[in-house]
Structures are given as C-alpha cells and as structure tokens.
XYZ file of C-alpha atoms in Angstrom:
428
model
C 1.340 14.088 -18.764
C -0.782 11.361 -20.359
C 2.455 9.156 -21.203
C 3.613 9.545 -17.546
C 0.408 8.235 -16.277
C 0.368 5.334 -18.425
C 3.845 4.295 -17.662
C 3.216 4.433 -13.928
C -0.208 2.567 -14.598
C 1.788 -0.170 -16.412
C 4.602 -1.014 -14.194
C 2.637 -0.829 -11.053
C -0.018 -3.078 -12.387
C 2.808 -5.261 -13.615
C 4.105 -5.889 -10.233
C 0.501 -6.433 -9.032
C 0.144 -9.369 -11.312
C 3.552 -10.627 -10.479
C 2.738 -10.428 -6.716
C -0.464 -12.150 -7.274
C 0.833 -15.118 -9.428
C 3.400 -16.066 -6.581
C 0.495 -15.719 -4.177
C -1.818 -18.092 -6.085
C 1.173 -20.231 -6.359
C 1.571 -20.447 -2.689
C -2.352 -20.780 -1.970
C -1.787 -24.026 -4.451
C 1.220 -25.452 -2.429
C -1.267 -25.258 0.774
C -3.715 -27.321 -1.445
C -1.476 -29.626 -3.197
C 1.712 -29.458 -1.497
C 3.489 -32.301 -3.211
C 3.546 -29.362 -6.153
C 6.582 -28.189 -4.139
C 8.732 -31.245 -4.986
C 9.012 -30.146 -8.483
C 10.602 -26.920 -7.493
C 12.779 -27.996 -4.658
C 14.717 -26.362 -2.835
C 12.232 -23.277 -3.709
C 10.247 -23.989 -0.829
C 7.003 -22.414 0.736
C 9.028 -20.324 2.885
C 11.525 -19.050 0.066
C 8.574 -18.077 -2.020
C 6.537 -16.072 0.515
C 9.068 -13.102 0.995
C 8.439 -12.673 -2.930
C 4.702 -12.565 -2.705
C 4.581 -10.253 0.446
C 7.428 -7.867 -0.439
C 6.675 -7.509 -4.063
C 3.074 -6.465 -3.168
C 4.722 -3.959 -0.732
C 7.669 -2.290 -2.241
C 5.872 -3.280 -5.924
C 2.159 -2.710 -5.988
C 1.763 -0.674 -2.906
C 4.584 1.712 -3.633
C 4.991 2.314 -7.177
C 1.724 4.326 -7.295
C 3.322 6.776 -4.565
C 6.616 6.861 -6.684
C 4.318 7.957 -9.564
C 3.091 10.826 -7.671
C 6.726 12.201 -6.898
C 7.482 11.672 -10.509
C 4.555 14.058 -11.645
C 5.391 16.381 -8.455
C 9.336 16.856 -9.251
C 9.694 16.133 -12.792
C 6.278 17.137 -14.951
C 7.506 20.586 -15.548
C 10.496 19.136 -17.214
C 10.659 18.025 -20.729
C 12.804 15.296 -19.377
C 10.027 14.101 -16.986
C 9.145 11.105 -19.079
C 12.817 9.749 -19.572
C 13.491 10.208 -15.646
C 10.518 8.320 -14.594
C 11.442 5.462 -16.968
C 14.744 5.289 -15.385
C 13.349 5.543 -11.717
C 10.788 2.618 -12.482
C 13.868 0.653 -14.059
C 15.868 1.178 -11.066
C 13.242 0.385 -8.658
C 11.962 -2.709 -10.647
C 15.558 -4.143 -10.848
C 15.796 -3.559 -7.201
C 12.866 -5.880 -6.651
C 13.986 -8.581 -8.920
C 17.632 -8.657 -7.091
C 15.451 -9.032 -3.774
C 13.574 -11.921 -5.303
C 16.340 -13.617 -6.315
C 17.951 -13.469 -2.868
C 14.809 -14.504 -1.130
C 14.657 -17.680 -3.408
C 18.128 -18.397 -2.533
C 17.325 -18.119 1.041
C 18.794 -15.207 1.831
C 16.021 -13.009 4.086
C 16.180 -11.267 7.347
C 12.894 -13.091 8.626
C 11.422 -9.816 9.727
C 8.291 -9.352 7.547
C 8.292 -6.618 4.789
C 12.160 -6.296 5.866
C 13.900 -8.892 4.049
C 16.568 -7.143 2.270
C 19.665 -8.914 3.020
C 23.011 -9.148 1.438
C 23.929 -7.473 -1.589
C 20.035 -6.899 -2.202
C 20.192 -4.639 0.901
C 22.974 -2.508 -0.647
C 21.235 -2.550 -3.836
C 17.854 -1.333 -2.637
C 19.332 1.222 -0.711
C 21.361 2.845 -3.514
C 18.219 2.705 -5.726
C 16.437 4.697 -3.297
C 19.352 7.166 -3.074
C 19.768 7.537 -6.946
C 15.796 7.964 -7.152
C 16.228 10.605 -4.157
C 18.842 12.721 -6.243
C 16.784 12.570 -9.378
C 13.958 14.269 -7.183
C 16.407 16.804 -6.022
C 17.217 17.778 -9.277
C 13.992 18.019 -10.449
C 13.213 20.166 -7.064
C 15.960 22.427 -8.098
C 15.193 22.846 -11.855
C 11.694 23.738 -10.505
C 12.991 26.574 -7.905
C 14.652 28.269 -10.708
C 11.473 29.000 -12.591
C 9.394 32.373 -12.699
C 6.458 32.177 -10.168
C 3.206 33.760 -11.140
C 1.598 33.367 -7.480
C 2.712 33.089 -3.884
C 0.828 29.455 -4.082
C 3.454 28.353 -6.521
C 6.426 29.816 -4.221
C 4.915 27.976 -1.428
C 4.448 24.741 -3.174
C 8.458 24.901 -4.193
C 8.961 25.307 -0.492
C 6.794 22.467 0.376
C 8.270 20.128 -2.363
C 11.623 21.070 -0.941
C 10.619 19.793 2.608
C 9.307 16.431 1.512
C 12.451 16.234 -0.609
C 14.469 16.564 2.883
C 12.602 14.410 4.406
C 12.757 11.812 1.647
C 16.537 11.568 2.104
C 16.560 9.863 5.290
C 14.365 7.260 4.009
C 17.221 4.904 2.266
C 19.316 4.861 5.652
C 16.177 4.188 7.494
C 15.185 1.077 5.783
C 18.890 -0.075 5.591
C 19.248 0.316 9.431
C 15.880 -1.650 10.103
C 16.733 -4.369 7.867
C 19.667 -5.544 10.254
C 18.806 -8.341 12.260
C 20.009 -6.781 15.378
C 17.331 -4.233 15.183
C 13.886 -4.823 16.566
C 10.751 -2.998 16.735
C 8.931 -2.340 20.371
C 7.038 -5.339 21.139
C 3.826 -5.863 23.216
C 5.114 -8.287 26.181
C 2.046 -10.048 26.459
C 1.255 -10.900 22.946
C 4.424 -10.640 21.360
C 2.851 -8.602 18.601
C 3.086 -4.828 17.550
C 2.429 -2.271 19.893
C -0.471 0.155 19.785
C 1.374 2.970 19.657
C 3.387 1.888 16.799
C 0.320 0.736 14.712
C -1.085 4.239 15.382
C 2.169 5.863 14.074
C 2.479 4.226 10.935
C -1.432 4.445 10.251
C -1.224 8.432 10.735
C 1.448 8.561 8.111
C -1.001 6.900 5.518
C -3.814 9.359 7.111
C -1.382 12.489 6.121
C -0.871 10.860 2.501
C -4.691 10.403 2.046
C -5.337 14.198 3.299
C -2.981 15.592 0.827
C -3.864 13.667 -2.076
C -6.848 16.295 -3.542
C -4.650 19.222 -3.066
C -1.214 18.218 -3.784
C -0.867 14.625 -4.798
C -2.654 13.753 -7.935
C -1.479 15.725 -10.971
C -2.263 19.099 -10.611
C -4.568 19.010 -7.959
C -8.433 18.262 -7.942
C -10.805 21.025 -8.151
C -13.396 21.695 -5.235
C -17.006 22.174 -5.740
C -16.717 25.004 -3.306
C -13.424 26.401 -2.560
C -14.963 28.204 0.896
C -16.177 24.563 1.847
C -12.868 23.089 0.759
C -10.629 25.274 2.892
C -13.255 24.738 6.051
C -13.018 20.812 5.832
C -9.199 20.940 5.070
C -8.802 22.933 8.200
C -11.280 20.643 10.261
C -9.160 17.384 8.731
C -5.869 18.801 9.870
C -7.147 20.122 13.051
C -8.281 16.488 14.004
C -4.924 15.242 12.643
C -3.179 17.570 15.237
C -5.234 16.078 17.769
C -4.086 12.395 16.543
C -0.601 13.416 17.137
C -1.085 14.763 20.475
C -2.663 11.347 21.402
C 0.321 9.482 19.745
C 2.851 11.455 21.952
C 0.716 11.341 25.073
C 0.264 7.171 25.202
C 3.072 4.974 26.304
C 5.920 4.305 23.871
C 8.540 1.341 24.119
C 7.231 -2.082 24.957
C 3.566 -1.696 25.786
C 0.779 -3.906 26.413
C -2.400 -4.163 24.571
C -3.773 -4.697 28.047
C -3.167 -1.051 28.813
C -6.018 1.162 28.438
C -4.075 4.006 26.671
C -2.741 1.556 23.901
C -6.526 0.501 23.257
C -7.708 4.040 23.228
C -5.034 5.489 20.943
C -5.782 2.867 18.414
C -9.455 3.168 18.785
C -8.852 7.133 17.751
C -8.547 5.779 14.327
C -11.862 4.632 13.826
C -12.942 8.177 13.079
C -10.610 8.577 10.232
C -12.617 6.753 7.452
C -15.710 9.275 7.938
C -13.617 12.134 8.299
C -11.893 11.541 5.079
C -15.023 10.759 3.181
C -16.169 14.003 4.455
C -13.326 15.911 3.326
C -12.929 14.110 0.069
C -16.890 14.832 -1.076
C -15.932 18.557 -1.474
C -13.639 17.766 -4.556
C -14.613 17.116 -8.048
C -13.127 13.281 -8.642
C -13.209 11.702 -12.062
C -16.202 9.733 -12.765
C -13.635 6.798 -13.561
C -12.686 6.510 -10.288
C -16.104 6.410 -8.488
C -16.070 2.552 -8.275
C -12.561 2.431 -6.593
C -13.631 5.216 -4.481
C -16.608 3.135 -2.840
C -14.131 0.116 -2.433
C -11.541 1.952 -0.828
C -13.959 3.587 1.868
C -15.294 0.152 2.523
C -12.373 -1.713 2.975
C -10.585 1.147 5.172
C -13.819 0.998 7.447
C -13.480 -2.760 7.846
C -9.964 -2.668 8.340
C -9.834 0.082 11.122
C -12.813 -1.866 12.565
C -11.037 -5.470 12.352
C -7.657 -4.007 13.514
C -9.219 -2.481 16.658
C -11.220 -5.458 17.513
C -8.190 -7.705 16.808
C -6.151 -5.647 19.063
C -8.107 -5.916 22.084
C -7.243 -8.335 25.052
C -8.485 -11.826 24.765
C -9.014 -11.362 21.042
C -5.503 -10.759 20.022
C -3.952 -13.981 21.861
C -7.101 -16.008 20.274
C -6.558 -15.011 16.425
C -2.660 -14.008 16.447
C -1.149 -17.222 14.907
C -3.922 -17.976 13.157
C -5.356 -17.259 9.158
C -7.560 -14.514 10.653
C -4.411 -12.492 10.784
C -3.626 -13.510 6.803
C -7.061 -12.080 6.405
C -6.388 -8.620 8.068
C -3.214 -8.168 6.086
C -5.226 -8.661 2.979
C -8.151 -6.374 4.392
C -5.465 -3.969 4.358
C -3.114 -4.736 1.005
C -5.585 -6.137 -1.463
C -8.467 -3.864 0.013
C -7.535 -0.451 1.256
C -4.482 -0.029 -0.262
C -5.412 -1.456 -3.739
C -8.571 1.131 -3.921
C -6.560 3.834 -2.949
C -3.886 3.105 -5.775
C -6.650 2.767 -8.175
C -7.741 6.120 -7.413
C -4.162 7.481 -7.792
C -3.540 5.448 -11.270
C -6.896 6.948 -12.497
C -6.664 10.593 -11.074
C -3.096 11.218 -11.563
C -3.761 12.513 -15.134
C -6.368 12.265 -17.980
C -5.152 9.532 -20.165
C -7.950 7.635 -21.756
C -5.981 4.580 -21.909
C -5.344 4.173 -18.142
C -8.981 5.336 -17.357
C -10.532 2.872 -19.782
C -8.649 0.065 -18.525
C -8.544 0.397 -14.736
C -12.194 1.874 -14.611
C -14.381 -0.975 -15.923
C -16.816 -1.735 -13.005
C -17.127 -5.339 -13.971
C -13.592 -6.160 -13.196
C -13.669 -3.751 -10.093
C -16.590 -5.930 -8.773
C -14.721 -9.233 -9.662
C -11.750 -8.006 -7.933
C -13.704 -6.974 -4.493
C -16.092 -9.880 -4.507
C -13.140 -12.199 -4.698
C -11.361 -10.306 -1.647
C -14.584 -10.322 0.361
C -14.801 -14.119 -0.144
C -11.013 -14.573 0.680
C -11.534 -12.470 3.563
C -14.888 -14.421 5.116
C -13.329 -17.698 4.743
C -10.198 -17.048 6.330
C -11.491 -15.135 9.314
C -13.781 -18.507 9.473
C -10.690 -20.618 9.480
C -8.727 -18.090 12.153
C -11.732 -18.777 14.342
C -11.486 -22.477 14.067
C -7.911 -22.428 14.394
C -8.148 -20.139 17.821
C -10.451 -22.554 19.114
C -8.638 -25.827 18.199
C -4.944 -24.632 17.342
C -4.075 -28.404 16.035
C -6.062 -27.283 13.094
C -3.571 -24.848 11.855
C -1.442 -27.740 11.308
C -3.821 -30.726 10.300
C -5.541 -30.745 7.275
C -9.288 -31.749 7.579
C -12.118 -31.450 4.693
C -13.414 -28.102 6.157
C -10.043 -26.880 5.901
C -9.590 -28.101 2.159
C -12.807 -26.125 1.240
C -11.996 -22.944 3.000
C -8.390 -23.328 1.224
C -10.109 -24.229 -2.032
C -12.276 -21.048 -1.920
C -8.894 -19.103 -1.031
C -7.341 -20.655 -4.422
C -10.422 -19.277 -6.291
C -10.368 -16.263 -5.158
C -6.691 -15.713 -5.748
C -7.201 -16.733 -9.231
C -9.941 -14.283 -9.849
C -7.274 -11.365 -8.561
C -4.911 -12.739 -10.874
C -7.247 -12.622 -13.727
C -8.383 -9.017 -12.999
C -4.684 -7.823 -12.797
C -4.044 -9.775 -16.053
C -6.950 -7.822 -17.573
C -5.957 -4.761 -16.419
C -2.251 -4.926 -17.550
C -3.571 -6.497 -20.912
C -5.697 -3.270 -21.352
C -3.033 -0.738 -20.457
C -0.714 -2.651 -23.301
C -2.936 -3.314 -25.916
C -5.287 -0.228 -25.864
C -4.787 2.730 -27.941
C -6.023 6.211 -27.109
C -9.569 6.004 -26.478
C -11.599 9.520 -27.867
C-alpha cells in the first residue's frame, strides 16, 4: 500500500510540475513577448492547451485514478504492477496530446483539445485502463466475503466500473468539432444547469471520499453521528438533483431566475461538507490542506455565483477575472482536494513527510491568493475599459509581474514536493 501511494503521489506531482512550468512560460510571454521569437512557430496559442489540459488530465485527474487503483487492485499482489502500467499509459497519452497541440492540432474547445491520432490514443488509453479495472473487480468478486458490507462493496465497485465504461466514448464524442454544449444565448457562456450538473458530480465524489474513496476508509469519531450526517448529506444531494431536473435545460439565459437559483444552491455545499467531514478522524498530515480546500471551495462557490449574475457576467466574461476564477477552481479547490487524497490514500511516511509540510502549503496558497487578487483587479480594469485587454500599460505590467512571481512560487512548491517524493527514504 505504501509503494502504491508513493507511486500515485510521484506521478501526480510530476504532472503538476510540468503543467506549472508551462504556465510560468506563458506568464513570461505576456511580460516579454519577444521570448516567443526564439521558439517560433510554437506560439502562445499552441502552448496554452498544454498548460490547461495537462492541469486537468494530469494533476487534476491522476489522484482520482489513484483512488480507482487502490479500490480495484489493492487486494491483488499485482496491484503495483497494474498501477505502474495504468499511469504509464495515461502519461503517454498526455505526451502524445502535447505533441499534437504544439503542432497546432487542437479542437479549440477548452479542455477538449484531443484531435487526430491523439484523440484515438487517449480514448484507447481509457479503454485499456477500464479493462484493467474490470479485471480487478472480477478477481475481487471471487473472494470469500466475511460480511454484508464487503458484498455490498463489491457490487458498488461493479456499478461504478459499468458507469466508467461509457467515459472513453463520451470524451471521444464531445471532442468532435461538430459537437457543442448548451450555450447561454445572452452571454455566450455556460448555462446555469450545465455548471450545476458538473459541480454536483464533484460533490458526490467529496461525499464518498471518507467512506469509500480513501484507502480502506477513514474511521469516524462516532459511528452513530457519522451515519446521521451521512444521511443528511445525501438527502440534500437528492434535493440538489431535483433542483437540477426542475430548472430549464438546453440554451438557457443567465437572466432566468431558475438558472440563478439553481447555481446559487451550490453555496450550501462547502458548509455542509465541512459539517459532514468533521465527524471523521483525518490524519494530522492533511490538516493544512483541508483548511485550504474549504477556504478555496467557499471562495469558488461565491465567486462563481456572483460572476454568473446578469450584468456581472457580461462585465467580466472576456477579462482576466475569468482566469482568476479558473485558478480558484484548479490551483485552489482541486489542489487542496488532491493533496488530501494523496495524504489520506495510505500511511506512506515518504508521501506524508513530503506533502504535509506547512511552510510549502502556506507558500502555495499565499502565491495563489496574490495571483487571484491581482488578476481579478485586472479583470475589473478590463471590464471598465476593454482596450486594456490588448494594450499594455504600466499598471498591467505590474499586475503581470505579480502574476509571474506567483507562478514562480508555485513552480518552486511543486519542485520541492516532487524532490521530497523522489529523494526521501522512509521516515520512521
């Protein structure tokens, strides 16, 4: 289990470092555009998919793949071998995608830039990993079960595996240039119902982590209290599903009350999850990252809802305020959640010693806070005078300088974490 946890942490942080380095390069091009002359024809637009998609399919996704690896293979003596194969295939797909994006082969849809052979390669990778998961489930189903809970667990794993079987085909389909998601006809952006649906998927993942997602589960301080809070949590989740079903679907305007109210219903979830999670006995090593996770999630929920409101969305849509919002999500909330996963997935001394140091947690989150504040400020300036988005003045130069420094600190943090995971020996 320790070696599995360490493998997952190493590969995940390695992709975080790679994506952050690309992000720092993009920030450098904004400050010093002539740097791009030395790498032509690899322009800013060709580097951008690497930063965005390597963050999403690399750093944001690999800890979740790690959960599946532990969930389906940990009972087997071939678990580490299968995990290495799965992470190698996934990494190869990201490298192939990166080559295509640098060559200008991209769909143009954010986070769905799989085109040409990279599209087939990524879909094939997902199918291969899914088959490995199914094999692990089948081997696990033949074991002798000692309780009803174990039998229930294997059925839950089977249902999840069946659901995951459609993912490769869905991603392949939506990467087609002829396929478009619902669009807000007034703003041209995402609809309230689509934002609500995508977030509720993450809410389900968060609710399942303590019981099913992390290693062998996290013990509760009081099992009776845990069951009560669990029921309340999933009851509210059912209410959210009903809200989603009742609001308008398709091309829906952000001026419609049901879209505003539906998206606003997400504001309850940071507090509700905090109340639910507090009953479990989390490792002290993840404490700092749990604080960061809830802070950024609350900020993200509030910022996302306010930014969706009529008048506000039109003001910030094509500005750096949206860049700040994206980093609230991925560098803030998702990074906090992923660090919790990597630290709670097992009890590996190396992983916990490398990723739990308060200093680097504070540095990362301080850098992100500076990043979000200055880019939100720049977004307000651009909303007031759209020409500022294209013309470089002294204030913009200062803001982009702070952005670059914040990115450099985040690169340093990821480098320190990866160095600790690679160099450290077991800490007893």
